[in-house]
XYZ file of C-alpha atoms in Angstrom:
343
model
C -22.867 116.674 202.859
C -26.330 116.839 201.434
C -27.799 115.830 197.785
C -27.566 119.256 196.712
C -24.084 119.832 197.789
C -23.131 116.429 196.122
C -24.660 117.332 192.907
C -22.813 120.500 192.999
C -19.382 119.015 193.634
C -20.150 116.769 190.596
C -19.861 119.999 188.349
C -16.323 120.878 189.456
C -13.062 119.569 187.495
C -12.579 116.862 189.787
C -15.444 114.893 188.072
C -14.793 116.083 184.400
C -14.194 112.574 183.419
C -17.960 111.846 183.381
C -18.248 114.585 180.656
C -15.057 113.855 178.856
C -14.324 110.034 178.819
C -15.332 108.847 175.505
C -17.188 106.059 176.987
C -19.208 108.222 179.338
C -20.792 111.591 178.299
C -24.036 111.438 176.467
C -23.900 107.706 176.703
C -24.578 107.888 180.775
C -27.824 106.568 181.560
C -27.918 106.573 185.222
C -25.415 107.769 188.243
C -26.442 106.962 191.690
C -24.695 107.265 195.266
C -22.923 104.015 196.473
C -21.317 103.086 199.902
C -22.418 104.576 203.178
C -24.597 107.138 201.777
C -26.552 104.579 199.801
C -27.028 102.596 202.849
C -27.757 105.369 205.072
C -24.698 104.761 207.475
C -22.767 107.854 206.401
C -21.169 110.137 208.960
C -21.335 113.766 208.326
C -18.144 115.364 207.519
C -16.383 111.811 207.418
C -17.954 109.599 205.001
C -16.398 109.642 201.383
C -18.830 109.895 198.343
C -18.940 106.844 196.079
C -20.337 107.070 192.862
C -21.942 103.834 190.534
C -23.480 104.475 187.159
C -23.955 102.874 183.964
C -23.208 104.000 180.434
C -24.483 102.518 177.085
C -22.332 100.798 174.965
C -21.499 102.478 171.404
C -23.124 101.425 168.268
C -19.555 100.155 166.856
C -19.347 98.218 170.210
C -22.834 96.584 169.819
C -22.030 95.557 166.137
C -18.485 94.474 166.623
C -19.087 92.511 169.522
C -16.539 94.704 171.659
C -16.038 97.694 173.798
C -15.206 98.919 177.299
C -16.338 96.990 180.700
C -16.378 99.767 183.086
C -14.582 102.831 183.829
C -13.232 103.725 187.087
C -11.827 106.692 188.727
C -9.946 105.951 192.100
C -9.678 109.356 193.317
C -13.206 109.977 193.699
C -14.321 106.321 193.968
C -16.301 106.172 190.870
C -17.568 103.426 188.973
C -19.291 103.436 185.664
C -20.278 100.088 184.344
C -21.015 99.555 180.606
C -24.529 98.394 180.048
C -23.898 95.264 178.531
C -21.535 94.126 181.692
C -24.014 95.541 184.413
C -26.720 93.383 182.904
C -24.750 90.258 183.451
C -23.660 91.133 186.681
C -27.370 92.021 187.725
C -28.485 88.927 186.081
C -26.255 86.865 188.592
C -27.703 89.027 191.563
C -24.125 90.335 192.258
C -25.039 92.350 195.635
C -22.289 95.428 194.467
C -24.102 96.186 191.565
C -27.899 95.164 192.161
C -28.031 97.886 195.205
C -27.930 100.378 192.212
C -31.497 99.251 191.524
C -32.725 99.898 195.081
C -31.392 103.605 196.099
C -33.539 106.123 197.629
C -35.270 108.600 195.007
C -33.238 111.326 195.910
C -29.947 109.272 195.703
C -30.275 109.013 192.259
C -27.999 111.759 190.685
C -28.900 111.455 186.973
C -31.326 109.256 185.093
C -32.487 109.198 181.811
C -35.451 107.279 180.114
C -33.444 104.332 179.613
C -32.085 104.502 182.914
C -35.474 104.695 184.238
C -36.925 101.589 182.284
C -34.237 99.582 183.875
C -35.296 100.491 187.201
C -38.812 99.821 186.547
C -37.579 96.122 185.259
C -35.280 95.658 188.541
C -37.654 92.834 189.396
C -36.551 90.733 186.204
C -33.139 90.230 187.967
C -34.584 88.645 191.243
C -34.131 84.943 191.839
C -33.396 82.493 194.569
C -29.818 83.018 193.306
C -29.614 85.813 195.723
C -29.384 83.395 198.600
C -26.150 82.036 197.224
C -24.445 85.480 196.013
C -25.527 87.321 198.944
C -24.474 84.483 201.065
C -20.983 84.541 199.584
C -20.461 88.161 200.137
C -21.510 87.819 203.856
C -19.342 84.936 204.187
C -16.493 87.045 202.763
C -17.208 89.483 205.646
C -17.541 86.691 208.116
C -14.081 85.415 207.264
C -12.918 88.990 208.104
C -13.724 88.717 211.694
C -11.465 87.215 214.112
C -11.487 83.464 214.152
C -11.051 83.732 217.901
C -14.518 85.629 217.994
C -15.968 82.763 215.999
C -14.877 80.411 218.540
C -16.557 82.401 221.389
C -19.789 81.333 220.219
C -19.167 77.737 220.250
C -17.691 74.999 218.469
C -20.994 73.732 216.830
C -22.122 76.865 215.698
C -18.589 77.864 214.164
C -19.301 74.100 212.119
C -22.705 75.722 210.770
C -20.818 78.843 209.881
C -18.183 76.789 207.966
C -20.652 74.480 206.329
C -22.810 77.369 204.980
C -19.732 78.899 203.293
C -18.995 75.711 201.745
C -22.448 75.185 200.828
C -22.117 78.971 198.896
C -19.194 77.773 196.949
C -20.966 74.251 196.233
C -23.696 76.020 194.530
C -21.443 77.244 191.888
C -20.257 73.741 190.815
C -22.446 72.556 188.380
C -21.670 75.481 186.061
C -17.960 74.842 186.297
C -17.303 71.400 186.927
C -18.373 68.109 185.038
C -21.931 67.023 185.487
C -22.486 64.948 188.683
C -26.100 63.905 190.034
C -27.065 66.255 192.789
C -27.342 63.624 195.420
C -23.918 62.509 194.594
C -21.978 65.001 197.226
C -23.766 65.127 200.297
C -22.304 67.776 203.160
C -23.903 67.448 206.579
C -23.030 68.144 210.473
C -23.241 65.170 212.594
C -21.739 63.989 216.023
C -17.953 63.789 216.165
C -15.390 61.219 217.518
C -12.610 63.778 217.788
C -11.738 64.957 221.287
C -11.636 68.623 220.449
C -14.653 68.556 218.322
C -18.574 68.102 219.449
C -19.982 67.968 215.997
C -18.341 68.369 212.723
C -18.544 68.475 208.838
C -18.920 64.968 207.082
C -19.289 64.357 203.380
C -21.014 61.324 201.475
C -19.470 60.868 197.915
C -20.770 58.711 195.205
C -18.957 59.530 191.845
C -18.302 57.158 189.245
C -15.749 57.702 185.949
C -15.444 61.381 187.271
C -12.512 63.461 185.918
C -10.088 63.950 188.774
C -8.843 67.306 188.062
C -12.642 68.421 188.272
C -12.872 66.846 191.600
C -9.350 68.020 192.397
C -10.525 71.718 192.118
C -13.871 71.405 194.161
C -12.046 69.838 196.858
C -9.403 72.539 196.703
C -12.287 75.257 196.983
C -13.975 73.590 199.762
C -10.524 73.094 201.872
C -9.838 76.828 201.254
C -13.003 77.758 202.928
C -12.178 75.516 205.946
C -8.666 77.014 205.982
C -9.973 80.353 205.997
C -11.783 79.616 209.127
C -8.460 78.406 210.663
C -6.526 81.596 210.595
C -6.716 85.471 210.700
C -5.873 86.733 207.418
C -3.763 89.860 207.058
C -6.872 91.962 205.981
C -8.581 90.778 209.237
C -5.548 91.776 211.211
C -5.541 95.106 209.447
C -8.892 95.701 210.358
C -8.550 94.915 213.896
C -5.410 97.584 214.365
C -7.544 100.432 212.403
C -11.081 99.883 214.197
C -12.538 98.685 211.227
C -13.721 95.374 212.296
C -17.111 96.989 213.456
C -17.813 98.154 209.771
C -17.180 94.593 208.373
C -19.665 93.171 211.126
C -21.963 96.107 210.080
C -21.800 95.184 206.223
C -22.314 91.334 206.859
C -25.819 92.341 208.923
C -26.864 94.579 206.314
C -26.218 91.973 203.483
C -28.638 89.632 205.367
C -30.974 92.428 205.569
C -31.003 93.116 201.864
C -31.052 89.281 200.744
C -34.044 88.791 203.091
C -36.088 91.816 201.392
C -35.179 90.196 197.896
C -36.664 86.869 198.983
C -39.668 87.889 201.349
C -40.717 91.105 199.401
C -39.134 90.556 196.122
C -37.931 94.124 196.331
C -34.333 95.916 196.525
C -33.838 97.941 199.537
C -30.403 99.474 199.828
C -31.231 102.632 201.858
C -31.822 100.833 205.601
C -33.800 103.614 207.441
C -35.393 101.321 209.657
C -32.386 99.489 210.623
C -30.172 102.563 210.898
C -29.826 102.605 214.634
C -28.546 99.147 214.677
C -26.215 99.425 212.065
C -24.683 102.448 213.367
C -24.404 100.551 216.703
C -22.600 97.527 215.168
C -20.177 99.758 213.181
C -19.577 101.919 216.185
C -18.533 99.032 218.512
C -21.426 98.182 220.436
C -21.035 94.356 219.805
C -17.259 94.615 220.454
C -15.619 93.736 223.704
C -12.523 95.703 225.394
C -10.109 93.998 223.003
C -12.156 95.078 219.856
C -13.376 91.695 219.549
C -17.006 90.675 218.394
C -18.981 89.408 221.742
C -21.057 86.146 221.468
C -24.064 88.150 221.059
C -23.241 89.507 217.532
C -22.658 85.921 216.391
C -26.370 84.935 217.952
C -27.616 87.868 215.546
C -25.806 86.254 212.707
C -27.278 82.745 213.635
C -30.590 84.566 213.690
C -30.439 86.083 210.415
C -29.045 82.739 208.696
C -32.058 80.948 210.270
C -34.220 83.594 208.761
C -32.575 83.563 205.511
C -32.843 79.689 205.001
C -36.767 80.092 205.988
C -37.082 82.547 203.161
C -35.402 80.543 200.729
C -37.543 77.790 201.337
C -40.521 79.945 201.292
C -39.986 82.463 198.514
C -42.067 82.879 195.491
C -39.103 83.928 193.491
C -38.082 81.277 190.440
C -34.565 79.695 190.803
C -33.268 81.798 187.984
C -34.032 85.455 186.746
C -36.262 85.942 183.772
C -33.589 85.595 180.993
C -36.089 85.764 178.063
C -37.488 89.294 179.344
C -33.910 90.657 180.255
C -32.596 89.872 176.724
C -35.812 91.003 175.154
C -35.043 94.476 177.078
C -31.249 94.325 176.213
C -32.005 94.073 172.517
C -34.599 96.628 172.255
C -31.934 99.058 174.221
C -29.222 98.006 171.724
C -31.578 98.220 168.824
C -32.134 101.732 169.739
C -28.074 102.641 169.983
C -27.693 100.900 166.596
C -30.558 103.005 165.013
C -29.300 106.279 166.486
C -32.906 106.346 168.407
C -31.356 107.611 171.607
């Protein structure tokens, strides 16, 4: 389905909620394509249309400090976020929403001046946090792959996957738990004395007068990552049975590609035109064996992207955090216009 056909489809009764919902209608500032159409991996006649968008909060919602967070229509796979909510998600470099700022021009089905202003200021939301947010999402995709396939690479590389996953979770600890010095908890890989391991993850801990419950919660998060790599989840089993493993593999690599663009070029590139053939090959099973399991070459590709990501993280010019001052100024200016009925 081409863009003209998609725009015509939006005029049908199926999408009346975009015009009739009390939170949407004239409050909508941007609507764009999501999913495979946005990534450039859609299959003609088979791929569903996903819509993502943004709608302004109303005057009363702004003044009273309440309001909606998002409108979701499952039948059309549409999600429209409130302006205030999406700003928070963008500031956290959430991969699911920040991709909305990097679509191909023709994939924006509707943009008003405020929506365009948001797109023009997309760089405000970029920071080194992308390493951890995209890394967490990539880890989620990696966990969906068969544990057996992870072992096909080798045990040492598997430990690296696990440590990277733990470090993505560890990055959020200072925001959630009682303060501790940066070098109080060290995680690293070293030679193992256990027969079944060549290397394994070790930890050095130096905490004093630290709340037991906070430590228990941190330990539980790290333990859950290790447990996830030691079993095949129901979702992964379902993916294998329905030949969806290739799709998870494709999204894993796509996340790495997007994150590298952010760190190296300070750009959000959702449509993967240059890597289209590779992504389609991955999704179509080129990197699966006869038992529908990922082959070692795929995990070699993952390792290569992780090395590139580590280098980009250490050499990026992006700040540690987004430009909160300018983000707040932008939000205030937009909400002020709403309150003054200037929009």
